[in-house]
Amino acid sequence: MSQLNNQKDYKKNAKSYQPKPNYVINCIKAFFVGGAICLIGQCLQVFFIHFFDFTEKTAGNPTTATLILIAALLTGFGIYDKIGQFAGAGSLVPVTGFANSITSAALEHKSEGIVLGIATNLFKLAGAVIVFGVVSAAILGVIRLFLNNLLG
Amino acid sequence: MKIGKQTWRYQNKLYLTSTGTAAGPLEAKGPLGSSFDKTYDDLHCGEDNWELAERTIMREAISFCLQKANKQESDIDVFLAGDLLNQTVTSNFIAKENQIPFLGMFGACSTSMETLAVGAELVDSGFANYALCAVSSHNATAERQFRYPTEYGGPKPKTATYTVTGAGAALVSKDPSPVMVKEATIGKVVDWGIGDANDMGSAMAPAAADTIAAHFQETGRTPTDYDMIVTGDLSSVGSPIVKQLLWEKGFNIDNVHHDCGLMIYSPDQPVFAGGSGCACSAAVTFGYIASQLASGVINRVLVAATGALLNPTIIQQKETIPCVAHAVVLESAGGQ
């Protein structure tokens, strides 16, 4: 009979009513915001090498720590989620996004107490990243060990 | 009296004796900002956490409602309330405070009309002289309950809705007032296979169409008999869908349809597809629409509050969203 009044095909037919995400614009936004975060990181690294006793290898740690601190503060001030809505993956993928996921969970669950609230929920969002990071690192480590031994 | 299968027509003259509304900061800046009895300029509403803030908002809406009717809590026979939190705790705590015999209800965002329909029915049948109906929702408590931490930077799609911070309360009795409660159509649960919790407009539209169509069929009325047909929170995605679904069934509601989720915010506010939440339909109906009816600008309104009956677990288990819509007919008493 009619087009939309059809339970079976509704999910497919309703698609024409739903606004589509604009992938091209989203990619451009993510590229520039993500790039800007990396640029800040690069500036910090140069700063630490020039003004402190760090080498190119060791400057990574204070750089990351500073970025995490900035992201945590921006989360607390209620700014990072607005950047996230604009930039998408651009602010989600860098280490600042990881810091935001932890800080926002801590803020959210503060009212439930330090142990069962903050500590339990701290890695609610970031936990998956850590699990897959550790597991994939272990698997790749084993593969590399075998390859090294095989190739002598 | 039952008409058809789903529609109740109240036998006595029932009135919305008084209403009370409260709303958060973003709603206060919206087009209906001046229609709320109380607005807050901060989401915390002076409380330590979001859950306490939501309770304060509901408490305030109820206190305005009772104050306008010049009633004490002890005068009320039954309190019907609901919200979006687990086990409807906001309502439970308010019921603990006010000590009115309590029926907690859950119909997600359709709870506003669910409580009103049942409250009116209790007054109509004589089991209560005064029934107090209230619902609340809070953006931050709903975010925590259904989505991510408030400050999490994950982007949301354009189809997502923004939970309204607010509360609405209504007192139903036989005491005359300018707004009458005439009929209610109780909805069936409808699930047409949408499983995206960020697109509740598409999910709920078939439920709204089902209830509204049943209402027309059972009462024998047509959309032209209404000055407004209001859906709860279908947003800019679900509104065109419900119009199309009803048009295909032979009911053209284009000229009279409004959606509370689109009325409560202006298009330039950052709310994605529109507002949602129990308070969305309640604050708009008990504030703006009730005042329009009271002043006689409009005469008959059908409010179909829509609810997505989901929780985060079933969404993660890849289930689709069961939805329901409950409709209530409000009429202007026309100087009676």
PDB file of N, CA and C in Angstrom, chain A residues 4 17-18, chain B residues 205 234-247 254 257 262:
ATOM      1  N   LEU A   4       6.003   4.332   3.797  1.00  0.00           N
ATOM      2  CA  LEU A   4       6.633   4.388   5.110  1.00  0.00           C
ATOM      3  C   LEU A   4       5.928   3.492   6.138  1.00  0.00           C
ATOM      4  N   TYR A  17      14.829  10.407   6.114  1.00  0.00           N
ATOM      5  CA  TYR A  17      14.410  11.485   7.016  1.00  0.00           C
ATOM      6  C   TYR A  17      15.524  11.879   7.977  1.00  0.00           C
ATOM      7  N   GLN A  18      16.574  11.058   8.017  1.00  0.00           N
ATOM      8  CA  GLN A  18      17.626  11.313   9.010  1.00  0.00           C
ATOM      9  C   GLN A  18      18.762  12.112   8.382  1.00  0.00           C
TER      10      GLN A  18
ATOM     11  N   ALA B 205       8.465   7.617  16.276  1.00  0.00           N
ATOM     12  CA  ALA B 205       7.436   8.122  15.366  1.00  0.00           C
ATOM     13  C   ALA B 205       6.334   7.087  15.069  1.00  0.00           C
ATOM     14  N   LEU B 234       9.564  14.032  19.376  1.00  0.00           N
ATOM     15  CA  LEU B 234       9.974  13.350  18.143  1.00  0.00           C
ATOM     16  C   LEU B 234      11.103  14.087  17.436  1.00  0.00           C
ATOM     17  N   SER B 235      11.328  15.338  17.801  1.00  0.00           N
ATOM     18  CA  SER B 235      12.430  16.139  17.246  1.00  0.00           C
ATOM     19  C   SER B 235      12.264  16.379  15.743  1.00  0.00           C
ATOM     20  N   SER B 236      13.283  17.011  15.162  1.00  0.00           N
ATOM     21  CA  SER B 236      13.182  17.362  13.743  1.00  0.00           C
ATOM     22  C   SER B 236      13.284  16.130  12.850  1.00  0.00           C
ATOM     23  N   VAL B 237      13.730  14.995  13.407  1.00  0.00           N
ATOM     24  CA  VAL B 237      13.800  13.765  12.612  1.00  0.00           C
ATOM     25  C   VAL B 237      12.445  13.056  12.618  1.00  0.00           C
ATOM     26  N   GLY B 238      11.885  12.877  13.806  1.00  0.00           N
ATOM     27  CA  GLY B 238      10.653  12.099  13.923  1.00  0.00           C
ATOM     28  C   GLY B 238       9.394  12.843  13.489  1.00  0.00           C
ATOM     29  N   SER B 239       9.420  14.188  13.569  1.00  0.00           N
ATOM     30  CA  SER B 239       8.202  14.945  13.241  1.00  0.00           C
ATOM     31  C   SER B 239       7.742  14.746  11.796  1.00  0.00           C
ATOM     32  N   PRO B 240       8.644  14.906  10.809  1.00  0.00           N
ATOM     33  CA  PRO B 240       8.192  14.645   9.433  1.00  0.00           C
ATOM     34  C   PRO B 240       7.757  13.191   9.239  1.00  0.00           C
ATOM     35  N   ILE B 241       8.387  12.268   9.978  1.00  0.00           N
ATOM     36  CA  ILE B 241       8.029  10.851   9.820  1.00  0.00           C
ATOM     37  C   ILE B 241       6.610  10.615  10.315  1.00  0.00           C
ATOM     38  N   VAL B 242       6.258  11.166  11.496  1.00  0.00           N
ATOM     39  CA  VAL B 242       4.916  10.912  12.031  1.00  0.00           C
ATOM     40  C   VAL B 242       3.860  11.539  11.122  1.00  0.00           C
ATOM     41  N   LYS B 243       4.179  12.699  10.536  1.00  0.00           N
ATOM     42  CA  LYS B 243       3.225  13.320   9.617  1.00  0.00           C
ATOM     43  C   LYS B 243       3.007  12.442   8.395  1.00  0.00           C
ATOM     44  N   GLN B 244       4.111  11.901   7.876  1.00  0.00           N
ATOM     45  CA  GLN B 244       4.020  11.038   6.695  1.00  0.00           C
ATOM     46  C   GLN B 244       3.247   9.749   7.020  1.00  0.00           C
ATOM     47  N   LEU B 245       3.567   9.144   8.180  1.00  0.00           N
ATOM     48  CA  LEU B 245       2.893   7.890   8.568  1.00  0.00           C
ATOM     49  C   LEU B 245       1.388   8.117   8.688  1.00  0.00           C
ATOM     50  N   LEU B 246       1.001   9.238   9.306  1.00  0.00           N
ATOM     51  CA  LEU B 246      -0.429   9.508   9.491  1.00  0.00           C
ATOM     52  C   LEU B 246      -1.091   9.906   8.172  1.00  0.00           C
ATOM     53  N   TRP B 247      -0.353  10.609   7.327  1.00  0.00           N
ATOM     54  CA  TRP B 247      -0.886  11.007   6.016  1.00  0.00           C
ATOM     55  C   TRP B 247      -1.215   9.763   5.200  1.00  0.00           C
ATOM     56  N   ASP B 254      -0.599  17.983   9.050  1.00  0.00           N
ATOM     57  CA  ASP B 254       0.431  18.984   8.716  1.00  0.00           C
ATOM     58  C   ASP B 254       0.192  20.350   9.353  1.00  0.00           C
ATOM     59  N   HIS B 257       0.149  20.043  13.557  1.00  0.00           N
ATOM     60  CA  HIS B 257       1.158  19.313  14.331  1.00  0.00           C
ATOM     61  C   HIS B 257       2.258  20.225  14.877  1.00  0.00           C
ATOM     62  N   LEU B 262      10.680  20.577  19.720  1.00  0.00           N
ATOM     63  CA  LEU B 262      11.059  21.669  18.817  1.00  0.00           C
ATOM     64  C   LEU B 262      10.530  23.004  19.326  1.00  0.00           C
TER      65      LEU B 262
END
